[in-house]
Amino acid sequence: MPSGRIAVLGGGPAGLAVAQLLKRQQPALQVTLFERQAPDSTFGYGVGLGWKALAGLTAASPSCVADLERASRELKRWTICSGDASISAHNSHGLAISRQVLLEVLREHAVQAGVDIRAGVHVTLDDVVDADVIIAADGVGSETRARLAPQLGVTATRGELAYLWCGAEIARDEMTLALTRTPAGPMVAHVMPYSDSASTFQVDAMQDTLGSLSDVGGSSLAYLESTFSGLLGGTPLRAKRPVWQVFETVKCERWSTGNVVLLGDAAHTAHYTVGSGTGLAIEDAACLAEALVGGGSPADAFEAYATARQPRVHRLQERAARSELWWSSLALRMDNPLPQLLLSYLSRTGAVPLAAIASDNADLVRQCLPGADGGDLTAAILATPFEEHPHRVVTAPDAATLVVDSTPTLDSLRATVEQVRDLAATGTTLVRLTGAPGADAVLDRLDLAEHIRAGAKLPTVVAGTESTRDTLALGVLTGRTDLVEIC
């Protein structure tokens, strides 16, 4: 597409990034970006930027990436704390940056590239009908997506974990996950430093926990300031909207229709506990810009963009769903030793294999498995005894077998736990979980096994293949299953 008129709806990270990249790579394009909010009305605290997102910007706009890196803080260390105890691990996730600064940098470079930015203007599809391409980057509440939902095949699901997005003028050296117990259930603060003196302070809890706490409501900030006083040290929390929200996971079967294409949160969302929303948006922008300037029709570019990006996004959404499930079921493992809890956190999505965790955090692994010092870690884990079993690998166990044939949800997990409780009442002493051979299916069984162990108080055997031996061993080490079967 060597020339033409492009309208970008939305001035968030996705919109600003794609507008800049298009104009830099194809100066003949007429790129106009419409943002309904005025530039000085931006709100938000820190957001994460992964390395892949920055790599997507580097080739076309290295000066923009340099400015972003100068304004960011690298997140190298993560700490979980509960009460007076804490433990840390290396986990290079990327960078943290003020959302306001991120937008300022992207806006500055978009203007330098020649993008026509019109802020404070609410524009809909009807207002840009003369554009050759309309890029909808209008966020999670996308009006464009809502209007075109039948053509796009939109689904949106909400979980049970509520969150309140705050900020605090506190200095932290590392990403901190602060766990606390309320009278009704766990509550967690996700504290991410994004400057020398400021941190995002996002708190989450299950909705039924909030509903049982009479002090939470209009006085949410005061309650949280008291609950997390050890972290805040008297510093007040700030929130533009001190209202508890529930994350909505958005999926679209198709990301374009006609001359309209969706970008970033308008096309897809992934649960905030994996911190990838901003990064995915910028990755989308780089891919779409490359497709549009690469020649061919807009329809060809849209197809190339979707073909390249959808598998990556779908995979990330799967991992984000596991992360959401892990946090939603935190009560199951709150009493686990902190080293085991941190290891469970690092491995919760299945994205980080045992070898990588051991390489980056050998001390943490040794705390979970005393005596582990090099060698075959998987073999060492599976060689540990359990009750009357001399090791963790069993063959054809005498157990009640359940076939897990779908990815579990909180509701299905609860229903299965009730089923297993009934089995226990009739004399069942061991539950075997089997199903498809792939790694994702094994992770599904490990999720269910952990719930059975905690909810029905029965030991479990999770079946897998030789190719998933490491995943099974990690399940044992993190307390998700007691025994494994290698089929």
Tab-separated table of C-alpha atoms in Angstrom:
chain	number	residue	atom	x	y	z
A	1	MET	CA	0.000	0.000	0.000
A	2	PRO	CA	2.343	2.765	-1.217
A	3	SER	CA	-0.220	5.551	-0.720
A	4	GLY	CA	-3.689	6.134	0.651
A	5	ARG	CA	-5.583	7.486	3.599
A	6	ILE	CA	-5.423	5.671	6.900
A	7	ALA	CA	-7.572	6.564	9.896
A	8	VAL	CA	-6.463	5.299	13.298
A	9	LEU	CA	-9.165	5.315	15.987
A	10	GLY	CA	-7.576	5.464	19.437
A	11	GLY	CA	-4.464	7.115	20.805
A	12	GLY	CA	-3.272	4.419	23.184
A	13	PRO	CA	-0.035	2.458	22.731
A	14	ALA	CA	-1.418	0.410	19.822
A	15	GLY	CA	-2.745	3.366	17.861
A	16	LEU	CA	0.265	5.611	18.388
A	17	ALA	CA	2.712	2.824	17.558
A	18	VAL	CA	1.018	1.720	14.326
A	19	ALA	CA	0.544	5.319	13.153
A	20	GLN	CA	4.208	6.125	13.686
A	21	LEU	CA	5.457	2.927	12.085
A	22	LEU	CA	3.245	3.335	9.020
A	23	LYS	CA	4.363	6.895	8.449
A	24	ARG	CA	8.037	6.109	8.947
A	25	GLN	CA	8.004	3.134	6.609
A	26	GLN	CA	5.734	4.705	3.966
A	27	PRO	CA	5.879	8.523	4.157
A	28	ALA	CA	3.404	8.920	1.276
A	29	LEU	CA	0.575	7.541	3.410
A	30	GLN	CA	-1.850	10.040	4.911
A	31	VAL	CA	-2.117	8.836	8.510
A	32	THR	CA	-4.596	10.556	10.817
A	33	LEU	CA	-5.019	9.456	14.408
A	34	PHE	CA	-8.142	10.357	16.391
A	35	GLU	CA	-8.097	10.228	20.194
A	36	ARG	CA	-11.204	11.150	22.133
A	37	GLN	CA	-9.251	12.208	25.240
A	38	ALA	CA	-7.120	15.314	25.492
A	39	PRO	CA	-3.360	14.584	25.837
A	40	ASP	CA	-3.239	15.896	29.412
A	41	SER	CA	-6.119	13.659	30.541
A	42	THR	CA	-4.098	10.434	30.424
A	43	PHE	CA	-4.368	8.386	33.565
A	44	GLY	CA	-2.696	5.232	34.726
A	45	TYR	CA	0.365	4.140	36.587
A	46	GLY	CA	3.046	1.739	35.437
A	47	VAL	CA	2.695	-0.771	32.599
A	48	GLY	CA	4.984	-3.556	31.428
A	49	LEU	CA	6.886	-3.641	28.146
A	50	GLY	CA	8.274	-6.995	27.065
A	51	TRP	CA	11.387	-7.401	24.976
A	52	LYS	CA	9.439	-8.588	21.919
A	53	ALA	CA	7.419	-5.392	21.851
A	54	LEU	CA	10.549	-3.254	21.858
A	55	ALA	CA	12.140	-5.414	19.175
A	56	GLY	CA	9.158	-4.750	16.924
A	57	LEU	CA	9.751	-0.996	17.143
A	58	THR	CA	13.518	-1.035	16.849
A	59	ALA	CA	13.976	-1.507	13.098
A	60	ALA	CA	11.693	1.368	12.052
A	61	SER	CA	12.105	3.696	15.032
A	62	PRO	CA	15.292	3.039	17.030
A	63	SER	CA	15.233	6.533	18.553
A	64	CYS	CA	11.761	5.871	19.970
A	65	VAL	CA	12.956	2.632	21.569
A	66	ALA	CA	15.995	4.434	23.022
A	67	ASP	CA	13.711	7.050	24.591
A	68	LEU	CA	11.439	4.359	26.021
A	69	GLU	CA	14.359	2.463	27.511
A	70	ARG	CA	15.710	5.635	29.139
A	71	ALA	CA	12.324	6.269	30.745
A	72	SER	CA	11.867	2.677	31.963
A	73	ARG	CA	13.045	0.384	34.718
A	74	GLU	CA	14.071	-3.183	34.043
A	75	LEU	CA	12.239	-5.803	36.096
A	76	LYS	CA	14.825	-8.405	37.026
A	77	ARG	CA	13.731	-9.642	40.431
A	78	TRP	CA	10.392	-10.748	41.808
A	79	THR	CA	9.536	-11.194	45.468
A	80	ILE	CA	6.634	-12.922	47.168
A	81	CYS	CA	5.970	-11.891	50.741
A	82	SER	CA	3.471	-13.128	53.277
A	83	GLY	CA	3.473	-11.627	56.741
A	84	ASP	CA	7.075	-11.060	57.796
A	85	ALA	CA	8.473	-13.734	55.458
A	86	SER	CA	9.614	-13.147	51.892
A	87	ILE	CA	11.534	-14.889	49.130
A	88	SER	CA	12.846	-13.648	45.790
A	89	ALA	CA	13.688	-15.029	42.370
A	90	HIS	CA	15.239	-13.839	39.137
A	91	ASN	CA	12.582	-13.313	36.472
A	92	SER	CA	13.561	-10.974	33.643
A	93	HIS	CA	10.149	-9.955	32.399
A	94	GLY	CA	11.066	-6.786	30.547
A	95	LEU	CA	10.636	-3.128	31.422
A	96	ALA	CA	8.194	-1.096	33.483
A	97	ILE	CA	7.280	2.432	32.429
A	98	SER	CA	4.789	5.094	33.432
A	99	ARG	CA	1.779	4.806	31.147
A	100	GLN	CA	1.704	8.568	30.802
A	101	VAL	CA	5.378	8.708	29.827
A	102	LEU	CA	4.902	5.814	27.396
A	103	LEU	CA	2.144	7.697	25.596
A	104	GLU	CA	4.107	10.948	25.612
A	105	VAL	CA	7.107	9.272	23.983
A	106	LEU	CA	5.009	7.448	21.394
A	107	ARG	CA	3.039	10.620	20.631
A	108	GLU	CA	6.199	12.703	20.222
A	109	HIS	CA	7.697	10.237	17.765
A	110	ALA	CA	4.423	9.894	15.865
A	111	VAL	CA	4.296	13.671	15.379
A	112	GLN	CA	7.954	13.687	14.287
A	113	ALA	CA	7.109	11.031	11.708
A	114	GLY	CA	4.354	13.206	10.272
A	115	VAL	CA	1.212	11.668	11.787
A	116	ASP	CA	-1.754	14.041	12.001
A	117	ILE	CA	-2.970	13.625	15.598
A	118	ARG	CA	-6.384	15.021	16.475
A	119	ALA	CA	-6.919	14.782	20.217
A	120	GLY	CA	-10.145	15.511	22.082
A	121	VAL	CA	-12.201	14.285	19.121
A	122	HIS	CA	-14.684	11.422	19.434
A	123	VAL	CA	-14.770	9.719	16.030
A	124	THR	CA	-16.777	6.672	14.943
A	125	LEU	CA	-16.716	4.604	11.770
A	126	ASP	CA	-19.324	6.900	10.224
A	127	ASP	CA	-16.931	9.840	10.501
A	128	VAL	CA	-14.064	8.209	8.571
A	129	VAL	CA	-15.871	6.552	5.687
A	130	ASP	CA	-13.516	8.228	3.209
A	131	ALA	CA	-10.455	6.398	4.595
A	132	ASP	CA	-8.937	3.568	2.592
A	133	VAL	CA	-8.054	1.715	5.805
A	134	ILE	CA	-9.561	2.158	9.260
A	135	ILE	CA	-7.487	0.834	12.138
A	136	ALA	CA	-9.553	0.356	15.286
A	137	ALA	CA	-7.207	0.721	18.248
A	138	ASP	CA	-9.928	1.961	20.587
A	139	GLY	CA	-9.137	-0.300	23.510
A	140	VAL	CA	-10.874	-2.918	25.587
A	141	GLY	CA	-14.153	-1.001	25.457
A	142	SER	CA	-13.917	-0.685	21.676
A	143	GLU	CA	-16.995	0.899	20.122
A	144	THR	CA	-15.809	-0.361	16.753
A	145	ARG	CA	-15.667	-3.974	17.930
A	146	ALA	CA	-19.101	-3.682	19.516
A	147	ARG	CA	-20.597	-2.312	16.312
A	148	LEU	CA	-19.010	-4.977	14.114
A	149	ALA	CA	-19.372	-7.860	16.587
A	150	PRO	CA	-21.497	-10.120	14.323
A	151	GLN	CA	-18.932	-9.901	11.509
A	152	LEU	CA	-15.974	-10.403	13.846
A	153	GLY	CA	-17.262	-13.302	15.952
A	154	VAL	CA	-16.707	-11.664	19.331
A	155	THR	CA	-16.795	-13.478	22.677
A	156	ALA	CA	-16.102	-11.984	26.088
A	157	THR	CA	-15.802	-13.841	29.389
A	158	ARG	CA	-15.468	-12.580	32.935
A	159	GLY	CA	-13.868	-14.429	35.829
A	160	GLU	CA	-14.349	-14.192	39.578
A	161	LEU	CA	-11.202	-12.247	40.445
A	162	ALA	CA	-11.791	-8.551	41.122
A	163	TYR	CA	-9.073	-5.918	41.026
A	164	LEU	CA	-8.496	-2.295	41.954
A	165	TRP	CA	-5.849	-0.391	39.996
A	166	CYS	CA	-3.965	2.072	42.177
A	167	GLY	CA	-0.632	3.824	42.376
A	168	ALA	CA	1.617	4.823	45.254
A	169	GLU	CA	4.626	7.103	45.632
A	170	ILE	CA	6.826	4.373	47.027
A	171	ALA	CA	10.215	3.138	45.892
A	172	ARG	CA	10.760	-0.573	45.336
A	173	ASP	CA	13.752	-2.382	43.924
A	174	GLU	CA	11.743	-5.301	42.552
A	175	MET	CA	8.337	-6.536	41.538
A	176	THR	CA	6.568	-7.486	44.772
A	177	LEU	CA	3.603	-9.796	45.256
A	178	ALA	CA	2.292	-9.210	48.768
A	179	LEU	CA	-0.098	-11.884	50.037
A	180	THR	CA	-2.343	-11.300	53.006
A	181	ARG	CA	-5.248	-13.057	54.643
A	182	THR	CA	-8.493	-11.254	55.252
A	183	PRO	CA	-11.301	-12.720	57.383
A	184	ALA	CA	-13.001	-13.798	54.131
A	185	GLY	CA	-10.099	-14.933	51.978
A	186	PRO	CA	-6.763	-14.021	50.396
A	187	MET	CA	-5.957	-10.587	49.021
A	188	VAL	CA	-2.855	-9.747	46.975
A	189	ALA	CA	-1.054	-6.540	46.058
A	190	HIS	CA	0.912	-6.603	42.794
A	191	VAL	CA	3.464	-3.823	43.265
A	192	MET	CA	5.482	-2.863	40.189
A	193	PRO	CA	8.053	-0.032	40.396
A	194	TYR	CA	8.157	2.070	37.253
A	195	SER	CA	10.334	4.958	38.474
A	196	ASP	CA	12.652	5.688	41.377
A	197	SER	CA	9.745	6.914	43.497
A	198	ALA	CA	6.510	5.469	42.076
A	199	SER	CA	4.897	2.061	41.761
A	200	THR	CA	1.745	0.566	40.371
A	201	PHE	CA	-0.174	-0.902	43.319
A	202	GLN	CA	-2.830	-3.235	41.937
A	203	VAL	CA	-4.821	-5.292	44.427
A	204	ASP	CA	-6.986	-8.290	43.677
A	205	ALA	CA	-9.296	-10.603	45.574
A	206	MET	CA	-12.128	-12.957	44.762
A	207	GLN	CA	-15.508	-11.283	44.446
A	208	ASP	CA	-16.980	-13.350	47.253
A	209	THR	CA	-14.095	-12.205	49.465
A	210	LEU	CA	-14.966	-8.577	48.783
A	211	GLY	CA	-18.641	-9.256	49.318
A	212	SER	CA	-17.899	-10.632	52.773
A	213	LEU	CA	-15.799	-7.672	53.896
A	214	SER	CA	-18.114	-4.979	55.185
A	215	ASP	CA	-15.235	-2.490	55.333
A	216	VAL	CA	-14.654	-2.679	51.582
A	217	GLY	CA	-16.849	-0.410	49.517
A	218	GLY	CA	-16.749	3.345	49.563
A	219	SER	CA	-13.697	3.142	51.840
A	220	SER	CA	-11.735	0.688	49.679
A	221	LEU	CA	-8.563	2.776	49.586
A	222	ALA	CA	-8.518	3.284	53.351
A	223	TYR	CA	-9.051	-0.433	53.877
A	224	LEU	CA	-6.202	-1.311	51.505
A	225	GLU	CA	-3.893	1.277	53.058
A	226	SER	CA	-4.471	-0.390	56.406
A	227	THR	CA	-4.194	-3.934	55.048
A	228	PHE	CA	-0.899	-3.243	53.251
A	229	SER	CA	0.500	-0.709	55.694
A	230	GLY	CA	3.807	-2.585	55.904
A	231	LEU	CA	4.446	-2.011	52.199
A	232	LEU	CA	3.050	1.509	52.055
A	233	GLY	CA	4.656	2.837	55.224
A	234	GLY	CA	2.020	5.523	55.602
A	235	THR	CA	2.023	6.536	51.923
A	236	PRO	CA	-1.515	6.968	50.590
A	237	LEU	CA	-2.837	5.070	47.616
A	238	ARG	CA	-4.034	6.972	44.554
A	239	ALA	CA	-6.786	5.842	42.209
A	240	LYS	CA	-8.654	7.803	39.575
A	241	ARG	CA	-11.558	5.371	39.866
A	242	PRO	CA	-11.477	3.577	43.243
A	243	VAL	CA	-13.884	0.930	41.996
A	244	TRP	CA	-13.348	-2.825	41.981
A	245	GLN	CA	-13.512	-4.261	38.470
A	246	VAL	CA	-13.534	-7.716	36.913
A	247	PHE	CA	-11.284	-8.393	33.942
A	248	GLU	CA	-12.950	-9.309	30.666
A	249	THR	CA	-11.137	-11.629	28.277
A	250	VAL	CA	-12.041	-10.657	24.715
A	251	LYS	CA	-11.575	-12.932	21.706
A	252	CYS	CA	-12.446	-12.318	18.061
A	253	GLU	CA	-12.594	-15.057	15.449
A	254	ARG	CA	-11.748	-12.452	12.820
A	255	TRP	CA	-9.733	-9.282	13.294
A	256	SER	CA	-10.946	-7.453	10.205
A	257	THR	CA	-13.991	-6.894	8.068
A	258	GLY	CA	-14.129	-4.804	4.927
A	259	ASN	CA	-11.592	-1.993	5.275
A	260	VAL	CA	-11.602	-2.102	9.096
A	261	VAL	CA	-8.946	-3.933	11.104
A	262	LEU	CA	-8.677	-4.288	14.900
A	263	LEU	CA	-5.525	-3.822	16.902
A	264	GLY	CA	-4.429	-4.469	20.489
A	265	ASP	CA	-7.102	-4.634	23.201
A	266	ALA	CA	-9.784	-3.925	20.621
A	267	ALA	CA	-9.025	-7.331	19.068
A	268	HIS	CA	-8.008	-9.344	22.124
A	269	THR	CA	-7.216	-9.145	25.821
A	270	ALA	CA	-5.122	-11.354	28.103
A	271	HIS	CA	-5.501	-11.387	31.873
A	272	TYR	CA	-3.502	-8.654	33.592
A	273	THR	CA	-1.617	-11.138	35.782
A	274	VAL	CA	0.679	-11.933	32.852
A	275	GLY	CA	1.330	-8.224	32.236
A	276	SER	CA	1.346	-8.499	28.445
A	277	GLY	CA	-1.463	-6.227	27.257
A	278	THR	CA	0.699	-3.257	26.282
A	279	GLY	CA	3.386	-5.449	24.767
A	280	LEU	CA	0.879	-7.386	22.651
A	281	ALA	CA	-0.605	-4.112	21.382
A	282	ILE	CA	2.774	-2.830	20.208
A	283	GLU	CA	3.673	-6.198	18.678
A	284	ASP	CA	0.370	-6.055	16.776
A	285	ALA	CA	1.201	-2.554	15.582
A	286	ALA	CA	4.595	-3.588	14.212
A	287	CYS	CA	3.136	-6.586	12.404
A	288	LEU	CA	0.189	-4.704	10.893
A	289	ALA	CA	2.383	-1.825	9.734
A	290	GLU	CA	4.774	-4.240	8.044
A	291	ALA	CA	1.896	-6.028	6.328
A	292	LEU	CA	0.305	-2.801	5.057
A	293	VAL	CA	3.513	-1.350	3.604
A	294	GLY	CA	4.617	-4.661	2.142
A	295	GLY	CA	2.535	-4.352	-1.002
A	296	GLY	CA	-0.749	-5.910	-2.012
A	297	SER	CA	-4.275	-4.927	-1.086
A	298	PRO	CA	-5.466	-4.016	2.414
A	299	ALA	CA	-7.346	-7.333	2.483
A	300	ASP	CA	-4.114	-9.201	1.757
A	301	ALA	CA	-2.350	-7.204	4.496
A	302	PHE	CA	-5.094	-7.947	7.004
A	303	GLU	CA	-4.850	-11.662	6.244
A	304	ALA	CA	-1.064	-11.640	6.595
A	305	TYR	CA	-1.352	-9.747	9.890
A	306	ALA	CA	-3.899	-12.152	11.345
A	307	THR	CA	-1.989	-15.199	10.148
A	308	ALA	CA	1.182	-13.967	11.814
A	309	ARG	CA	-0.312	-12.658	15.043
A	310	GLN	CA	-3.287	-14.832	15.972
A	311	PRO	CA	-1.299	-17.954	16.980
A	312	ARG	CA	0.938	-15.869	19.276
A	313	VAL	CA	-2.057	-14.079	20.814
A	314	HIS	CA	-4.076	-17.268	21.255
A	315	ARG	CA	-1.131	-18.935	22.967
A	316	LEU	CA	-0.678	-15.979	25.288
A	317	GLN	CA	-4.396	-15.980	26.092
A	318	GLU	CA	-4.170	-19.656	27.033
A	319	ARG	CA	-1.286	-18.915	29.370
A	320	ALA	CA	-3.089	-15.891	30.774
A	321	ALA	CA	-6.122	-18.080	31.516
A	322	ARG	CA	-3.880	-20.423	33.521
A	323	SER	CA	-2.475	-17.446	35.390
A	324	GLU	CA	-5.958	-16.159	36.156
A	325	LEU	CA	-6.952	-19.612	37.420
A	326	TRP	CA	-3.826	-19.762	39.601
A	327	TRP	CA	-4.584	-16.435	41.253
A	328	SER	CA	-8.291	-17.215	41.540
A	329	SER	CA	-7.461	-20.393	43.454
A	330	LEU	CA	-4.705	-18.888	45.598
A	331	ALA	CA	-6.453	-20.036	48.789
A	332	LEU	CA	-5.519	-23.641	47.881
A	333	ARG	CA	-1.794	-22.986	48.307
A	334	MET	CA	-1.595	-20.096	50.764
A	335	ASP	CA	-0.221	-22.463	53.417
A	336	ASN	CA	2.504	-23.886	51.150
A	337	PRO	CA	6.097	-23.034	52.061
A	338	LEU	CA	7.103	-19.773	50.388
A	339	PRO	CA	9.800	-21.371	48.194
A	340	GLN	CA	7.268	-23.840	46.828
A	341	LEU	CA	4.695	-21.065	46.396
A	342	LEU	CA	7.135	-18.913	44.440
A	343	LEU	CA	8.130	-21.861	42.256
A	344	SER	CA	4.457	-22.555	41.608
A	345	TYR	CA	3.969	-18.903	40.625
A	346	LEU	CA	6.902	-18.917	38.205
A	347	SER	CA	5.611	-22.065	36.513
A	348	ARG	CA	1.880	-21.323	36.674
A	349	THR	CA	1.350	-20.742	32.932
A	350	GLY	CA	3.503	-23.579	31.638
A	351	ALA	CA	5.605	-21.101	29.651
A	352	VAL	CA	8.770	-21.533	31.734
A	353	PRO	CA	10.172	-25.086	31.756
A	354	LEU	CA	11.853	-26.713	34.726
A	355	ALA	CA	15.330	-26.407	33.211
A	356	ALA	CA	14.987	-22.657	32.720
A	357	ILE	CA	13.745	-22.128	36.275
A	358	ALA	CA	16.606	-24.200	37.660
A	359	SER	CA	19.129	-22.316	35.541
A	360	ASP	CA	17.966	-18.889	36.714
A	361	ASN	CA	17.046	-19.809	40.282
A	362	ALA	CA	19.139	-22.744	41.475
A	363	ASP	CA	18.876	-21.614	45.110
A	364	LEU	CA	15.089	-21.588	44.930
A	365	VAL	CA	15.025	-25.120	43.517
A	366	ARG	CA	17.392	-26.293	46.262
A	367	GLN	CA	15.049	-24.880	48.895
A	368	CYS	CA	12.197	-26.877	47.375
A	369	LEU	CA	14.320	-29.990	46.889
A	370	PRO	CA	17.161	-30.173	49.407
A	371	GLY	CA	20.176	-31.854	47.904
A	372	ALA	CA	19.386	-30.808	44.328
A	373	ASP	CA	22.721	-29.709	42.949
A	374	GLY	CA	23.137	-30.208	39.220
A	375	GLY	CA	22.604	-33.540	37.535
A	376	ASP	CA	19.231	-34.773	36.330
A	377	LEU	CA	16.783	-32.630	38.304
A	378	THR	CA	13.712	-34.358	36.923
A	379	ALA	CA	15.048	-37.750	37.982
A	380	ALA	CA	15.881	-36.389	41.448
A	381	ILE	CA	12.355	-35.050	41.926
A	382	LEU	CA	10.714	-38.263	40.785
A	383	ALA	CA	13.020	-40.329	42.997
A	384	THR	CA	11.705	-38.741	46.201
A	385	PRO	CA	9.460	-41.014	48.291
A	386	PHE	CA	5.771	-40.420	48.982
A	387	GLU	CA	4.060	-42.247	51.846
A	388	GLU	CA	4.470	-45.972	51.146
A	389	HIS	CA	5.778	-45.350	47.619
A	390	PRO	CA	9.599	-45.426	47.304
A	391	HIS	CA	9.430	-42.874	44.463
A	392	ARG	CA	6.886	-40.736	42.601
A	393	VAL	CA	6.451	-42.835	39.447
A	394	VAL	CA	3.779	-45.514	39.617
A	395	THR	CA	2.498	-48.018	37.074
A	396	ALA	CA	-1.141	-49.102	36.754
A	397	PRO	CA	-2.077	-47.765	40.177
A	398	ASP	CA	-5.126	-49.054	42.009
A	399	ALA	CA	-7.030	-45.778	41.791
A	400	ALA	CA	-10.273	-44.182	40.686
A	401	THR	CA	-9.610	-42.887	37.162
A	402	LEU	CA	-10.945	-39.619	35.824
A	403	VAL	CA	-10.475	-38.634	32.176
A	404	VAL	CA	-9.826	-34.906	31.788
A	405	ASP	CA	-10.931	-33.976	28.274
A	406	SER	CA	-11.254	-30.176	28.449
A	407	THR	CA	-9.500	-27.196	29.961
A	408	PRO	CA	-10.872	-26.781	33.472
A	409	THR	CA	-12.695	-23.714	34.713
A	410	LEU	CA	-13.291	-22.776	38.334
A	411	ASP	CA	-16.833	-24.122	38.098
A	412	SER	CA	-15.765	-27.436	36.554
A	413	LEU	CA	-12.953	-27.794	39.109
A	414	ARG	CA	-15.397	-27.302	41.964
A	415	ALA	CA	-17.816	-29.811	40.469
A	416	THR	CA	-15.075	-32.430	40.070
A	417	VAL	CA	-13.878	-31.899	43.628
A	418	GLU	CA	-17.431	-32.598	44.847
A	419	GLN	CA	-17.483	-35.741	42.706
A	420	VAL	CA	-14.212	-36.906	44.245
A	421	ARG	CA	-15.483	-36.212	47.753
A	422	ASP	CA	-18.339	-38.596	47.003
A	423	LEU	CA	-15.815	-41.185	45.824
A	424	ALA	CA	-13.816	-40.725	49.008
A	425	ALA	CA	-16.916	-41.386	51.057
A	426	THR	CA	-17.226	-44.786	49.363
A	427	GLY	CA	-13.635	-45.783	50.079
A	428	THR	CA	-11.553	-44.326	47.242
A	429	THR	CA	-8.035	-43.544	48.473
A	430	LEU	CA	-6.239	-42.466	45.289
A	431	VAL	CA	-7.357	-40.552	42.183
A	432	ARG	CA	-5.726	-41.041	38.784
A	433	LEU	CA	-6.103	-38.327	36.142
A	434	THR	CA	-5.534	-39.159	32.497
A	435	GLY	CA	-6.406	-37.794	29.078
A	436	ALA	CA	-4.733	-36.465	25.928
A	437	PRO	CA	-0.930	-36.776	25.673
A	438	GLY	CA	0.087	-33.153	24.981
A	439	ALA	CA	1.773	-30.773	27.412
A	440	ASP	CA	-1.300	-28.526	27.674
A	441	ALA	CA	-3.477	-31.496	28.576
A	442	VAL	CA	-0.990	-32.492	31.285
A	443	LEU	CA	-1.132	-28.960	32.686
A	444	ASP	CA	-4.940	-29.233	32.758
A	445	ARG	CA	-4.663	-32.447	34.773
A	446	LEU	CA	-2.187	-30.851	37.162
A	447	ASP	CA	-4.626	-27.983	37.758
A	448	LEU	CA	-7.337	-30.472	38.617
A	449	ALA	CA	-5.016	-32.592	40.743
A	450	GLU	CA	-4.098	-29.609	42.889
A	451	HIS	CA	-7.754	-28.836	43.512
A	452	ILE	CA	-8.507	-32.468	44.381
A	453	ARG	CA	-5.590	-32.660	46.821
A	454	ALA	CA	-6.705	-29.496	48.586
A	455	GLY	CA	-10.473	-29.824	48.316
A	456	ALA	CA	-11.055	-33.566	48.632
A	457	LYS	CA	-7.922	-34.384	50.673
A	458	LEU	CA	-6.999	-37.314	48.449
A	459	PRO	CA	-3.611	-37.998	46.831
A	460	THR	CA	-3.457	-37.889	43.055
A	461	VAL	CA	-1.645	-39.558	40.155
A	462	VAL	CA	-1.290	-37.526	36.958
A	463	ALA	CA	-0.590	-39.491	33.788
A	464	GLY	CA	1.632	-38.206	31.010
A	465	THR	CA	4.099	-39.323	28.381
A	466	GLU	CA	7.868	-39.411	28.339
A	467	SER	CA	7.860	-36.055	26.521
A	468	THR	CA	6.048	-34.442	29.463
A	469	ARG	CA	8.238	-35.960	32.181
A	470	ASP	CA	9.729	-32.571	33.121
A	471	THR	CA	6.271	-31.008	33.388
A	472	LEU	CA	5.102	-33.864	35.614
A	473	ALA	CA	8.179	-33.520	37.815
A	474	LEU	CA	7.558	-29.787	38.173
A	475	GLY	CA	3.998	-30.632	39.196
A	476	VAL	CA	5.367	-32.823	41.986
A	477	LEU	CA	7.876	-30.195	43.121
A	478	THR	CA	5.237	-27.458	43.296
A	479	GLY	CA	2.784	-29.631	45.230
A	480	ARG	CA	0.224	-29.959	42.464
A	481	THR	CA	0.274	-33.760	42.374
A	482	ASP	CA	1.671	-36.501	44.572
A	483	LEU	CA	2.481	-39.193	42.014
A	484	VAL	CA	2.882	-39.498	38.267
A	485	GLU	CA	2.413	-42.214	35.674
A	486	ILE	CA	4.589	-42.268	32.556
A	487	CYS	CA	2.575	-43.993	29.819
